[in-house]
Coordinates of C-alpha atoms in Angstrom, one line a residue:
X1 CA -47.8 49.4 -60.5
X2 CA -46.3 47.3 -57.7
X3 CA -47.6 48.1 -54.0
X4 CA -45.2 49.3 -51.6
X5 CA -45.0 47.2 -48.4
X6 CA -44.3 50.0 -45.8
X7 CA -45.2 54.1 -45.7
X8 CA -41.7 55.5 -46.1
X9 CA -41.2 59.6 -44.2
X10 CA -37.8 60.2 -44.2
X11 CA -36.2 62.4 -47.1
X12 CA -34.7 59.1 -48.5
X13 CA -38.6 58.3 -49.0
X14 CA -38.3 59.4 -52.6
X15 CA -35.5 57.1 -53.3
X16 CA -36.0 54.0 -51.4
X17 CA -39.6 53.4 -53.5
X18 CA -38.0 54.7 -56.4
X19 CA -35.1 51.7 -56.0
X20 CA -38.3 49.7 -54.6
X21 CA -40.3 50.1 -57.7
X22 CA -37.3 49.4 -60.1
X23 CA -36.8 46.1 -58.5
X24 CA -40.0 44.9 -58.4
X25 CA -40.6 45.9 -61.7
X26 CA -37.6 43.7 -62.8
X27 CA -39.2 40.8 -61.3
X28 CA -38.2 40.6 -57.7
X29 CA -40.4 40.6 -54.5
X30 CA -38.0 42.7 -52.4
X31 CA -40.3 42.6 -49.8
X32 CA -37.3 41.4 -47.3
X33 CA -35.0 44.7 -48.5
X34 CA -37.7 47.0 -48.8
X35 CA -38.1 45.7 -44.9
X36 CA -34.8 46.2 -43.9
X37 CA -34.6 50.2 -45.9
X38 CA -37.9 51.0 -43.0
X39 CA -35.2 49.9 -40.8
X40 CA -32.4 52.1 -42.2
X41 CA -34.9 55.1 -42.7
X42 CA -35.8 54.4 -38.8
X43 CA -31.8 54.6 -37.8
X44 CA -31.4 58.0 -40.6
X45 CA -34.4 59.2 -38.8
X46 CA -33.2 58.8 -35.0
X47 CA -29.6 60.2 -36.0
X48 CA -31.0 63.2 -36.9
X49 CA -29.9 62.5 -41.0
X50 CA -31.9 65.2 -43.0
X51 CA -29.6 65.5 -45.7
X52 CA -30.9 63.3 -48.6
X53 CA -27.7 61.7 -48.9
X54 CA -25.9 59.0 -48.2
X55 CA -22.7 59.8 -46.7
X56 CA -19.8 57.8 -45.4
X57 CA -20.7 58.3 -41.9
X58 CA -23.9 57.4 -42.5
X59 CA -22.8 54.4 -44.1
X60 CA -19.8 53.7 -41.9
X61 CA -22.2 53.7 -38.7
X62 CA -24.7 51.5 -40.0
X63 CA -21.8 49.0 -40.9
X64 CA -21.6 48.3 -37.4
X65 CA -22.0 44.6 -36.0
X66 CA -25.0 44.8 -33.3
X67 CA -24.3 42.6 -30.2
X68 CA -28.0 40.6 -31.2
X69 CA -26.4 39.5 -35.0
X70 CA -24.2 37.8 -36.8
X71 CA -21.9 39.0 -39.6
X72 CA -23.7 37.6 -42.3
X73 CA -27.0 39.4 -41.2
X74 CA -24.9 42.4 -41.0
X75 CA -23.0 42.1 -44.3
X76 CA -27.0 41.8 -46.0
X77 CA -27.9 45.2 -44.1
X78 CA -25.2 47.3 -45.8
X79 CA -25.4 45.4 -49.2
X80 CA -28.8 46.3 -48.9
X81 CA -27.9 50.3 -48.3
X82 CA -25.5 49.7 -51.2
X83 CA -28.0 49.5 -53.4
X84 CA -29.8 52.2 -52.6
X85 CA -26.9 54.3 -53.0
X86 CA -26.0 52.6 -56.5
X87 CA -29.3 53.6 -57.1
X88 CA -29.1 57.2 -55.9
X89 CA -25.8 57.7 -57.6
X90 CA -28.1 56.7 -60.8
X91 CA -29.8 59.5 -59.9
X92 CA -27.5 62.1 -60.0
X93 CA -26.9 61.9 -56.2
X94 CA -23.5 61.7 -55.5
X95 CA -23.8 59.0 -52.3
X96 CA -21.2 56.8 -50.9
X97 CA -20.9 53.0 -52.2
X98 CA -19.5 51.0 -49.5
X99 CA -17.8 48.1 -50.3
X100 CA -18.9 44.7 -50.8
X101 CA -17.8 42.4 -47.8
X102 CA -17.1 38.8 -47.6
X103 CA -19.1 36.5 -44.6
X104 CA -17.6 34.2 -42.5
X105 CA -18.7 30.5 -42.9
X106 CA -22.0 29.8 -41.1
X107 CA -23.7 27.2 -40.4
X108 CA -27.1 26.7 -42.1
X109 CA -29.4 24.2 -40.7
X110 CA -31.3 21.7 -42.2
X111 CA -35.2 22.6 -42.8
X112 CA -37.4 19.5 -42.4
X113 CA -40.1 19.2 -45.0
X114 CA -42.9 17.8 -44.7
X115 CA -42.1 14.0 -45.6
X116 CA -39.7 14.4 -43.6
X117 CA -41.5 15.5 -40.4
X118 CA -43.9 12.8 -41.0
X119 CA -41.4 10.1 -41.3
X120 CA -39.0 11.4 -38.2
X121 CA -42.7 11.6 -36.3
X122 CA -44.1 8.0 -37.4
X123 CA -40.5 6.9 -36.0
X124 CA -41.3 8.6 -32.6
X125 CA -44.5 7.5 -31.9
X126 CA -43.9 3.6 -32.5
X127 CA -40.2 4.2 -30.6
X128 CA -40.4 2.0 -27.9
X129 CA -36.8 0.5 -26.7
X130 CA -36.3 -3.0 -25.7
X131 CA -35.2 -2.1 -21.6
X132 CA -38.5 -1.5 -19.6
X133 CA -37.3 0.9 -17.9
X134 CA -36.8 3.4 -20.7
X135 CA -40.2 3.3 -22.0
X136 CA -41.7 6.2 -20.1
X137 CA -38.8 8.3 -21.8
X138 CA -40.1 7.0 -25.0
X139 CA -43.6 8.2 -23.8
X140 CA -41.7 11.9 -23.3
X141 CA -40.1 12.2 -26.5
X142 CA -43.4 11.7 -28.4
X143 CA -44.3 15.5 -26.6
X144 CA -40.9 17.0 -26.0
X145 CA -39.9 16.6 -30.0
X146 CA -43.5 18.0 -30.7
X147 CA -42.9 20.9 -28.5
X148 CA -40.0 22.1 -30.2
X149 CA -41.7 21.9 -33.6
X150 CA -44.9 22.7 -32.7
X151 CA -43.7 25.8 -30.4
X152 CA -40.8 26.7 -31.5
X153 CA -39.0 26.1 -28.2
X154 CA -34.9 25.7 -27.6
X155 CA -33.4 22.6 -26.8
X156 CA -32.9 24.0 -23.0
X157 CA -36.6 25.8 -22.6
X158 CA -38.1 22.4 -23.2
X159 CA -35.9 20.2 -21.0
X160 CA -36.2 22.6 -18.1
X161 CA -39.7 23.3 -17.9
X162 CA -41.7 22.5 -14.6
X163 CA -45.4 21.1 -14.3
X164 CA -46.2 24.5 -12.4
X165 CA -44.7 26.3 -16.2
X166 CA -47.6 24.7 -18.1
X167 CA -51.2 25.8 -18.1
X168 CA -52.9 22.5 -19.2
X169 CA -56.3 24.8 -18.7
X170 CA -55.3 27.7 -21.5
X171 CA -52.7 26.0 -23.1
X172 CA -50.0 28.3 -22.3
X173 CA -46.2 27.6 -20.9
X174 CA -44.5 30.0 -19.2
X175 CA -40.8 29.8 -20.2
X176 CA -38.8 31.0 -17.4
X177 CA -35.0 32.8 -17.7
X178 CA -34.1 31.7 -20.7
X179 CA -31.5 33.2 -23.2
X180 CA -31.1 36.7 -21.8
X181 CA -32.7 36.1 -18.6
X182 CA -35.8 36.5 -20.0
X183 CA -39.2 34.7 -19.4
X184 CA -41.8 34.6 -21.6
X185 CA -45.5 32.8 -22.3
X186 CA -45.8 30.4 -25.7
X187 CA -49.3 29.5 -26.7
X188 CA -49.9 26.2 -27.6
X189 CA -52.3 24.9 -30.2
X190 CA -55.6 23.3 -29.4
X191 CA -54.7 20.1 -30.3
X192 CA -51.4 19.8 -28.8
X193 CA -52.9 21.6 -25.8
X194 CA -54.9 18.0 -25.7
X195 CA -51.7 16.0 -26.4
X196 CA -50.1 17.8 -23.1
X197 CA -53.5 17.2 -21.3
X198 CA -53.2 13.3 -21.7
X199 CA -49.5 13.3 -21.5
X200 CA -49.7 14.8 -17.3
X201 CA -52.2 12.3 -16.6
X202 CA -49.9 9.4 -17.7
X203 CA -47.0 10.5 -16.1
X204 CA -49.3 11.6 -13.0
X205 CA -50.5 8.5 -12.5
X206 CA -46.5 7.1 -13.1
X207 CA -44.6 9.8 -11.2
X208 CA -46.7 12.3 -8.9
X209 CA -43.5 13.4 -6.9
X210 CA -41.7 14.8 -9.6
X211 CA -42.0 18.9 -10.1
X212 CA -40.7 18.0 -14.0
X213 CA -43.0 18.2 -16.7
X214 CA -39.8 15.7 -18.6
X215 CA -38.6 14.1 -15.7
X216 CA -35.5 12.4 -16.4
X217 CA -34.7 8.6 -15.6
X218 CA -33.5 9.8 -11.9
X219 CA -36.8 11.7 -11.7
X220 CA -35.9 14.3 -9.3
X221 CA -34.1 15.5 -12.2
X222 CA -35.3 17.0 -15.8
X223 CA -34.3 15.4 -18.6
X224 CA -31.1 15.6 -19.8
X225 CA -30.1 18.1 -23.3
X226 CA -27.5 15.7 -24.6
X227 CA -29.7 12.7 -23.5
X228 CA -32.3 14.5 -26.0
X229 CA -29.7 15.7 -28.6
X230 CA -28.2 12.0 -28.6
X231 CA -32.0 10.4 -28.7
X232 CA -32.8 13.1 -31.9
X233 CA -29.9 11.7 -33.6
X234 CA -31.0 8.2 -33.1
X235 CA -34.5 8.8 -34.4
X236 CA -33.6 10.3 -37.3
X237 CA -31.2 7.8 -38.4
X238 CA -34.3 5.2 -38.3
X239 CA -36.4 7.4 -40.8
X240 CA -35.5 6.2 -45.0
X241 CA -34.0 10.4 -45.4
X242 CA -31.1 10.2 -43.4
X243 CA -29.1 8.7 -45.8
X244 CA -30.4 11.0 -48.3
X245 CA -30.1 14.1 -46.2
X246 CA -27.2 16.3 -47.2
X247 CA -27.0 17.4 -43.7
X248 CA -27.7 16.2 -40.4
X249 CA -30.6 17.9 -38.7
X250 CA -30.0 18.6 -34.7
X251 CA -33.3 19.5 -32.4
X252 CA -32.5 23.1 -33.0
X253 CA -33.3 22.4 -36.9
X254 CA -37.0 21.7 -35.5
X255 CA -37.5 25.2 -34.2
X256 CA -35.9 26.6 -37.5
X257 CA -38.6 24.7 -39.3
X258 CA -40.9 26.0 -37.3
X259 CA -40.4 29.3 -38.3
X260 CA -39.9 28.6 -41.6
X261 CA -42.7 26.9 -42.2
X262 CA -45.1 29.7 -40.3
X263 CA -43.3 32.2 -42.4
X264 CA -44.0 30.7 -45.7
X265 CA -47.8 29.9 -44.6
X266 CA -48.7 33.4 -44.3
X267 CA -46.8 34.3 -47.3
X268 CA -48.8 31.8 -48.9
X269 CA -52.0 33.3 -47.2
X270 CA -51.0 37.0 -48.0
X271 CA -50.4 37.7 -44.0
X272 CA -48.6 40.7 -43.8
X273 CA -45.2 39.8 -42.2
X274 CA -45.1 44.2 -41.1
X275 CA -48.0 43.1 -38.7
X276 CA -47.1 39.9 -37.7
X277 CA -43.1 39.9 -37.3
X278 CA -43.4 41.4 -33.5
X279 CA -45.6 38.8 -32.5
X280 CA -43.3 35.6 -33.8
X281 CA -40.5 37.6 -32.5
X282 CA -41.7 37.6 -28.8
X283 CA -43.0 34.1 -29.0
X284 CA -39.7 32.8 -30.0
X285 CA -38.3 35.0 -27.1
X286 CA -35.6 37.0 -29.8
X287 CA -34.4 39.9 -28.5
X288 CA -35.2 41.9 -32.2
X289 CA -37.1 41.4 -35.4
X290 CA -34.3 41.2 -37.4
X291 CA -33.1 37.6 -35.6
X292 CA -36.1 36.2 -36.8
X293 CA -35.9 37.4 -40.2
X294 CA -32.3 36.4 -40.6
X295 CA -33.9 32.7 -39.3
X296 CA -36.1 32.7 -42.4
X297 CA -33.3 34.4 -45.0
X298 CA -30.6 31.3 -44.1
X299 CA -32.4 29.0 -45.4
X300 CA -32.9 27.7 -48.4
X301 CA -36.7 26.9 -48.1
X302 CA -37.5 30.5 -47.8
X303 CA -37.0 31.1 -51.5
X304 CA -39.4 28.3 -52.1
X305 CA -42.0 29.9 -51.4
X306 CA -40.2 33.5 -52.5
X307 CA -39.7 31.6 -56.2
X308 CA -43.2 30.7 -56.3
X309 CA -44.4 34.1 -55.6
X310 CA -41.6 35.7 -58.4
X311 CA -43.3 37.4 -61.5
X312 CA -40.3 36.5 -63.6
X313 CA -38.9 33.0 -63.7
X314 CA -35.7 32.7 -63.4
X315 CA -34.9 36.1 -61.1
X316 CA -32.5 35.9 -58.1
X317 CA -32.5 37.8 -55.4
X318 CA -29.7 40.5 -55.9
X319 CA -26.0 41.4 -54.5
X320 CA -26.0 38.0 -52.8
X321 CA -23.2 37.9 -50.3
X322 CA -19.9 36.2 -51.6
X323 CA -18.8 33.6 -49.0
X324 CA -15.2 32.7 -48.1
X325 CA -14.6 29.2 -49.5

Protein backbone atom coordinates (compact mmCIF):
# COMPACT_ATOMS: atom_id res chain seq x y z
CA UNK A 1 0.00 0.00 0.00
CA UNK A 2 1.17 3.47 -1.18
CA UNK A 3 1.99 6.05 1.80
CA UNK A 4 0.02 9.07 2.04
CA UNK A 5 1.95 12.28 2.03
CA UNK A 6 -0.15 14.49 4.40
CA UNK A 7 -2.81 13.49 7.55
CA UNK A 8 -6.08 14.50 5.93
CA UNK A 9 -9.25 15.73 8.88
CA UNK A 10 -11.83 17.08 7.07
CA UNK A 11 -14.92 14.93 6.12
CA UNK A 12 -13.59 14.81 2.45
CA UNK A 13 -10.62 12.86 4.35
CA UNK A 14 -12.21 9.54 3.27
CA UNK A 15 -12.31 10.49 -0.27
CA UNK A 16 -9.33 12.51 -1.05
CA UNK A 17 -6.93 9.13 0.02
CA UNK A 18 -9.34 7.12 -1.46
CA UNK A 19 -8.82 9.20 -5.00
CA UNK A 20 -5.05 9.36 -3.60
CA UNK A 21 -4.64 5.70 -3.39
CA UNK A 22 -6.34 4.98 -6.83
CA UNK A 23 -3.85 7.14 -8.45
CA UNK A 24 -0.97 5.95 -7.04
CA UNK A 25 -1.91 2.64 -7.42
CA UNK A 26 -2.15 3.36 -11.23
CA UNK A 27 1.27 4.41 -11.41
CA UNK A 28 1.42 8.13 -10.60
CA UNK A 29 3.26 9.94 -7.73
CA UNK A 30 0.54 12.50 -7.09
CA UNK A 31 2.38 13.86 -4.51
CA UNK A 32 1.94 17.55 -6.18
CA UNK A 33 -2.23 16.96 -6.22
CA UNK A 34 -2.35 15.17 -3.10
CA UNK A 35 -0.50 18.71 -1.96
CA UNK A 36 -2.79 20.91 -3.38
CA UNK A 37 -6.28 18.57 -1.98
CA UNK A 38 -4.41 19.62 2.05
CA UNK A 39 -4.87 22.93 0.50
CA UNK A 40 -8.51 22.49 -0.57
CA UNK A 41 -9.38 20.54 2.75
CA UNK A 42 -7.68 23.69 4.56
CA UNK A 43 -10.04 26.30 2.47
CA UNK A 44 -13.44 23.45 3.07
CA UNK A 45 -12.23 23.52 6.50
CA UNK A 46 -11.98 27.46 7.18
CA UNK A 47 -15.46 27.93 5.18
CA UNK A 48 -17.12 26.05 7.57
CA UNK A 49 -17.83 23.07 4.68
CA UNK A 50 -19.09 19.97 6.72
CA UNK A 51 -21.17 18.51 4.21
CA UNK A 52 -19.09 15.71 2.51
CA UNK A 53 -19.90 17.12 -0.72
CA UNK A 54 -18.85 19.02 -3.24
CA UNK A 55 -21.15 21.51 -4.18
CA UNK A 56 -21.11 24.32 -6.78
CA UNK A 57 -20.45 26.89 -4.41
CA UNK A 58 -17.87 25.17 -3.11
CA UNK A 59 -16.49 24.71 -6.33
CA UNK A 60 -17.41 28.07 -7.76
CA UNK A 61 -15.41 29.76 -4.80
CA UNK A 62 -12.39 27.88 -5.08
CA UNK A 63 -12.38 28.77 -8.88
CA UNK A 64 -11.40 32.15 -7.98
CA UNK A 65 -8.09 33.77 -9.34
CA UNK A 66 -5.93 34.80 -6.09
CA UNK A 67 -4.18 38.20 -6.57
CA UNK A 68 -0.52 35.97 -5.80
CA UNK A 69 -1.21 33.51 -9.18
CA UNK A 70 -1.53 33.17 -12.44
CA UNK A 71 -4.35 31.50 -14.48
CA UNK A 72 -2.62 28.50 -15.26
CA UNK A 73 -1.79 27.79 -11.52
CA UNK A 74 -5.39 28.44 -10.96
CA UNK A 75 -6.88 26.36 -13.79
CA UNK A 76 -4.46 23.14 -12.09
CA UNK A 77 -6.26 23.93 -8.60
CA UNK A 78 -9.78 23.27 -9.85
CA UNK A 79 -8.75 20.47 -12.40
CA UNK A 80 -7.33 19.05 -9.47
CA UNK A 81 -10.85 19.33 -7.33
CA UNK A 82 -12.34 18.00 -10.56
CA UNK A 83 -10.99 14.97 -9.99
CA UNK A 84 -11.88 14.44 -6.83
CA UNK A 85 -15.33 15.03 -7.54
CA UNK A 86 -15.16 12.55 -10.69
CA UNK A 87 -14.00 10.45 -8.16
CA UNK A 88 -16.69 11.04 -5.54
CA UNK A 89 -19.41 10.84 -8.18
CA UNK A 90 -17.77 7.23 -8.70
CA UNK A 91 -18.75 6.83 -5.43
CA UNK A 92 -22.13 7.34 -5.40
CA UNK A 93 -21.80 11.01 -4.28
CA UNK A 94 -23.55 13.16 -6.39
CA UNK A 95 -20.75 16.22 -6.46
CA UNK A 96 -20.44 18.94 -8.88
CA UNK A 97 -17.92 18.52 -11.99
CA UNK A 98 -16.73 21.86 -12.98
CA UNK A 99 -15.66 22.35 -16.23
CA UNK A 100 -12.42 21.98 -17.79
CA UNK A 101 -10.82 25.43 -18.65
CA UNK A 102 -8.51 26.49 -21.22
CA UNK A 103 -4.98 28.69 -20.00
CA UNK A 104 -3.76 31.52 -21.50
CA UNK A 105 -0.35 31.32 -23.18
CA UNK A 106 2.54 31.50 -20.66
CA UNK A 107 5.72 31.86 -20.90
CA UNK A 108 7.89 28.92 -19.70
CA UNK A 109 11.50 29.61 -19.06
CA UNK A 110 14.34 27.82 -19.93
CA UNK A 111 15.91 25.42 -17.19
CA UNK A 112 19.73 25.35 -17.42
CA UNK A 113 21.18 21.89 -16.99
CA UNK A 114 24.04 21.11 -15.86
CA UNK A 115 26.37 21.27 -19.07
CA UNK A 116 24.92 24.07 -19.57
CA UNK A 117 25.69 25.86 -16.29
CA UNK A 118 29.09 24.78 -16.63
CA UNK A 119 29.61 25.99 -20.07
CA UNK A 120 27.67 29.64 -19.55
CA UNK A 121 30.04 29.65 -16.13
CA UNK A 122 33.58 28.65 -17.84
CA UNK A 123 32.40 31.61 -20.34
CA UNK A 124 32.16 34.02 -17.23
CA UNK A 125 35.04 33.41 -15.54
CA UNK A 126 37.63 33.72 -18.60
CA UNK A 127 35.23 36.98 -19.89
CA UNK A 128 37.47 39.60 -19.89
CA UNK A 129 36.65 42.50 -22.68
CA UNK A 130 39.24 44.17 -24.71
CA UNK A 131 38.46 48.07 -23.12
CA UNK A 132 40.34 48.31 -19.70
CA UNK A 133 38.04 49.97 -18.24
CA UNK A 134 35.37 47.35 -18.19
CA UNK A 135 37.32 44.69 -16.63
CA UNK A 136 36.31 45.33 -13.05
CA UNK A 137 32.59 44.75 -14.42
CA UNK A 138 33.95 41.56 -15.76
CA UNK A 139 35.29 40.81 -12.17
CA UNK A 140 31.35 41.55 -10.99
CA UNK A 141 29.59 39.38 -13.22
CA UNK A 142 31.72 36.29 -12.14
CA UNK A 143 29.62 36.91 -8.51
CA UNK A 144 26.52 38.68 -9.57
CA UNK A 145 25.57 35.66 -12.15
CA UNK A 146 26.56 33.21 -9.25
CA UNK A 147 24.33 35.06 -6.92
CA UNK A 148 21.34 34.59 -8.77
CA UNK A 149 22.01 30.81 -9.29
CA UNK A 150 23.47 30.16 -6.31
CA UNK A 151 20.71 32.25 -4.20
CA UNK A 152 17.99 32.36 -6.02
CA UNK A 153 17.92 36.09 -6.12
CA UNK A 154 15.88 38.53 -8.85
CA UNK A 155 17.45 40.37 -11.32
CA UNK A 156 16.71 43.70 -9.20
CA UNK A 157 17.63 42.16 -5.43
CA UNK A 158 21.04 41.54 -6.86
CA UNK A 159 21.82 44.81 -8.66
CA UNK A 160 20.63 46.91 -5.76
CA UNK A 161 22.24 45.37 -2.93
CA UNK A 162 24.64 47.57 -0.71
CA UNK A 163 27.97 46.41 1.06
CA UNK A 164 26.18 47.26 4.47
CA UNK A 165 23.24 44.22 2.97
CA UNK A 166 25.93 41.60 3.07
CA UNK A 167 27.33 39.78 6.09
CA UNK A 168 30.71 38.61 4.67
CA UNK A 169 31.09 37.25 8.56
CA UNK A 170 27.82 34.75 8.53
CA UNK A 171 27.22 34.68 5.00
CA UNK A 172 23.97 36.17 5.03
CA UNK A 173 22.35 39.21 2.66
CA UNK A 174 19.78 41.04 3.81
CA UNK A 175 17.52 41.83 0.76
CA UNK A 176 15.76 45.03 1.43
CA UNK A 177 12.01 46.12 -0.12
CA UNK A 178 11.88 44.05 -2.67
CA UNK A 179 8.70 42.72 -4.59
CA UNK A 180 5.91 43.56 -2.08
CA UNK A 181 7.97 45.82 0.03
CA UNK A 182 9.25 43.18 1.73
CA UNK A 183 12.83 42.48 3.11
CA UNK A 184 14.20 39.42 3.80
CA UNK A 185 17.67 37.47 4.81
CA UNK A 186 19.19 34.74 2.03
CA UNK A 187 21.85 32.49 3.39
CA UNK A 188 24.66 31.89 1.41
CA UNK A 189 26.69 28.76 1.04
CA UNK A 190 30.09 28.27 2.52
CA UNK A 191 31.82 28.36 -0.36
CA UNK A 192 30.34 31.21 -2.08
CA UNK A 193 30.31 32.95 1.28
CA UNK A 194 34.33 32.71 0.46
CA UNK A 195 33.83 33.78 -3.23
CA UNK A 196 31.99 37.14 -1.72
CA UNK A 197 34.82 37.38 0.94
CA UNK A 198 37.60 37.76 -1.78
CA UNK A 199 35.34 39.56 -4.15
CA UNK A 200 35.03 42.95 -1.26
CA UNK A 201 38.62 42.86 -0.90
CA UNK A 202 39.26 43.26 -4.63
CA UNK A 203 36.92 45.80 -5.22
CA UNK A 204 37.94 47.46 -1.64
CA UNK A 205 41.18 47.84 -2.53
CA UNK A 206 39.69 49.18 -6.27
CA UNK A 207 36.79 51.39 -5.09
CA UNK A 208 36.49 52.09 -1.12
CA UNK A 209 34.04 55.06 -1.71
CA UNK A 210 31.40 53.19 -3.20
CA UNK A 211 28.35 51.97 -0.75
CA UNK A 212 27.65 49.29 -3.81
CA UNK A 213 28.40 45.88 -3.37
CA UNK A 214 28.06 45.91 -7.85
CA UNK A 215 29.03 49.27 -8.34
CA UNK A 216 28.30 50.30 -11.74
CA UNK A 217 30.91 51.93 -14.27
CA UNK A 218 29.86 55.55 -12.65
CA UNK A 219 30.45 54.03 -9.26
CA UNK A 220 28.26 56.11 -7.25
CA UNK A 221 25.75 54.16 -8.90
CA UNK A 222 24.80 50.22 -8.76
CA UNK A 223 24.90 48.36 -11.60
CA UNK A 224 22.58 48.63 -14.10
CA UNK A 225 19.46 45.65 -14.80
CA UNK A 226 19.55 46.01 -18.50
CA UNK A 227 23.32 46.49 -18.45
CA UNK A 228 23.14 42.89 -16.72
CA UNK A 229 20.24 41.52 -18.86
CA UNK A 230 22.15 42.72 -22.15
CA UNK A 231 25.66 41.23 -20.62
CA UNK A 232 23.63 37.58 -19.85
CA UNK A 233 22.59 37.59 -23.35
CA UNK A 234 26.12 38.12 -24.53
CA UNK A 235 27.57 35.34 -22.46
CA UNK A 236 25.35 32.97 -23.36
CA UNK A 237 25.64 33.39 -26.94
CA UNK A 238 29.58 32.50 -26.43
CA UNK A 239 28.78 29.03 -24.83
CA UNK A 240 28.44 25.91 -27.93
CA UNK A 241 24.19 25.61 -26.57
CA UNK A 242 22.94 28.63 -27.72
CA UNK A 243 22.47 27.64 -30.96
CA UNK A 244 21.10 24.46 -29.82
CA UNK A 245 18.78 25.97 -27.21
CA UNK A 246 15.13 26.05 -28.17
CA UNK A 247 14.77 29.00 -26.12
CA UNK A 248 16.72 31.87 -24.94
CA UNK A 249 17.47 31.78 -21.27
CA UNK A 250 17.16 35.51 -19.54
CA UNK A 251 18.86 35.96 -15.70
CA UNK A 252 15.48 35.19 -14.42
CA UNK A 253 15.88 31.54 -15.92
CA UNK A 254 18.96 31.20 -13.32
CA UNK A 255 16.75 31.62 -10.33
CA UNK A 256 14.08 29.17 -11.92
CA UNK A 257 17.00 26.70 -12.09
CA UNK A 258 17.66 27.29 -8.90
CA UNK A 259 14.69 26.05 -7.65
CA UNK A 260 14.41 23.49 -9.82
CA UNK A 261 17.32 22.05 -9.28
CA UNK A 262 16.92 22.18 -5.18
CA UNK A 263 13.56 20.75 -5.66
CA UNK A 264 14.60 17.74 -7.63
CA UNK A 265 17.68 17.20 -5.15
CA UNK A 266 15.60 16.49 -2.19
CA UNK A 267 13.23 14.56 -4.26
CA UNK A 268 16.17 12.63 -5.17
CA UNK A 269 17.21 12.48 -1.43
CA UNK A 270 13.66 11.68 -0.13
CA UNK A 271 13.42 15.37 1.64
CA UNK A 272 9.94 15.82 2.40
CA UNK A 273 8.85 18.86 0.27
CA UNK A 274 5.60 19.23 3.42
CA UNK A 275 8.59 20.26 5.66
CA UNK A 276 10.67 22.01 3.60
CA UNK A 277 8.29 24.12 1.07
CA UNK A 278 7.96 27.18 3.85
CA UNK A 279 11.40 27.50 4.15
CA UNK A 280 12.33 27.83 0.14
CA UNK A 281 9.28 29.90 0.02
CA UNK A 282 10.58 32.65 2.47
CA UNK A 283 14.07 32.45 1.12
CA UNK A 284 12.89 33.23 -2.36
CA UNK A 285 10.80 35.98 -0.64
CA UNK A 286 7.19 34.47 -2.35
CA UNK A 287 4.34 35.72 -0.84
CA UNK A 288 2.70 31.75 -0.66
CA UNK A 289 3.78 28.21 -1.13
CA UNK A 290 1.88 27.68 -4.02
CA UNK A 291 4.21 30.37 -6.13
CA UNK A 292 6.96 28.21 -5.61
CA UNK A 293 5.31 25.05 -6.44
CA UNK A 294 3.85 26.50 -9.61
CA UNK A 295 7.89 27.47 -10.27
CA UNK A 296 8.71 23.80 -10.20
CA UNK A 297 5.26 22.42 -12.14
CA UNK A 298 6.17 24.90 -15.33
CA UNK A 299 8.82 23.36 -16.16
CA UNK A 300 9.68 20.67 -17.92
CA UNK A 301 12.65 19.36 -15.84
CA UNK A 302 10.44 18.73 -12.90
CA UNK A 303 9.04 15.59 -14.54
CA UNK A 304 12.56 14.43 -14.94
CA UNK A 305 13.01 13.65 -11.88
CA UNK A 306 8.94 12.91 -11.32
CA UNK A 307 9.57 10.16 -14.44
CA UNK A 308 12.32 8.69 -12.72
CA UNK A 309 10.59 8.31 -9.57
CA UNK A 310 7.18 6.76 -11.57
CA UNK A 311 6.37 3.00 -10.75
CA UNK A 312 4.93 2.55 -14.29
CA UNK A 313 6.74 3.65 -17.38
CA UNK A 314 5.06 5.35 -19.60
CA UNK A 315 2.26 7.17 -16.98
CA UNK A 316 1.43 10.94 -17.36
CA UNK A 317 0.45 13.05 -15.08
CA UNK A 318 -3.46 13.38 -15.41
CA UNK A 319 -6.16 16.11 -16.70
CA UNK A 320 -3.29 18.12 -18.05
CA UNK A 321 -4.50 21.61 -18.88
CA UNK A 322 -5.39 22.18 -22.71
CA UNK A 323 -3.61 25.40 -23.86
CA UNK A 324 -4.99 27.82 -26.40
CA UNK A 325 -2.92 27.47 -29.56
Amino acid sequence: MNKLCYQYKSVFAPYIEGLIRQKKADGFIYDYEAYILKFFERFCIDNGYNEPIITRDISMKWAIQRETEGINYRNQRVSIVRQLSLYMNSMGINSYIHRLMSSVAVTVPHILDHDELKSLFGVIDTYLPADPQWHRLSMEYQILFRMYYCCGMRLSEGCDLKKKDIDLGNGIITVRQSKGDKDRLVYMADDFTCLCRKYAQQMKSMLSDTIWFFPGLTPQMHIRKTSVDKKFKQLWNMTPYAEKCDKEPTVHALRHSFVVDRLNQWMIEGVSLDVMMPYLSRYLGHTSIEDTMYYYHQVSDAFRVIRQKDQASGKVIPEVMPYEK
